[in-house]
Amino acid sequence: MARICSFCGRRPNSANSRSKSNIATKRRQKPNLQKLKVGHLTVLTCTRCRRSMNKTEKVKVAA
């Protein structure tokens, strides 16, 4: 699977890694993806989307 969130589309970001002499080299910042079962499918979601889903589920249960 690609390192992309299935819900919001977050993908790896490129950033600079700075050494002591301030030389910049490229590095990747990967999103924090977790496997989540939705029905019978297993999808990759970022933790932000996962938290949002948990909040909406709690609202549905409370209502």
Steps between C-alpha positions, in 0.01 A plus 500: 500500500609854436576721801185709448203548733186350346271773635681836488775415248794595722826387343871523585638851520854603405702703747859598559720328753744753645846402620714694745660690210147585374531294181155398377430148377156382394308257719142370510248562775257208485144527633413286802287239322312226684311201364126528560226251417204665331241233434690219333780725365827588670604856416786727604389813684699774667453542874322834453227337287479210742441735794234687304321173422503398866348836596218470245427144617470620861258773392285244314492270805411788735215623278 
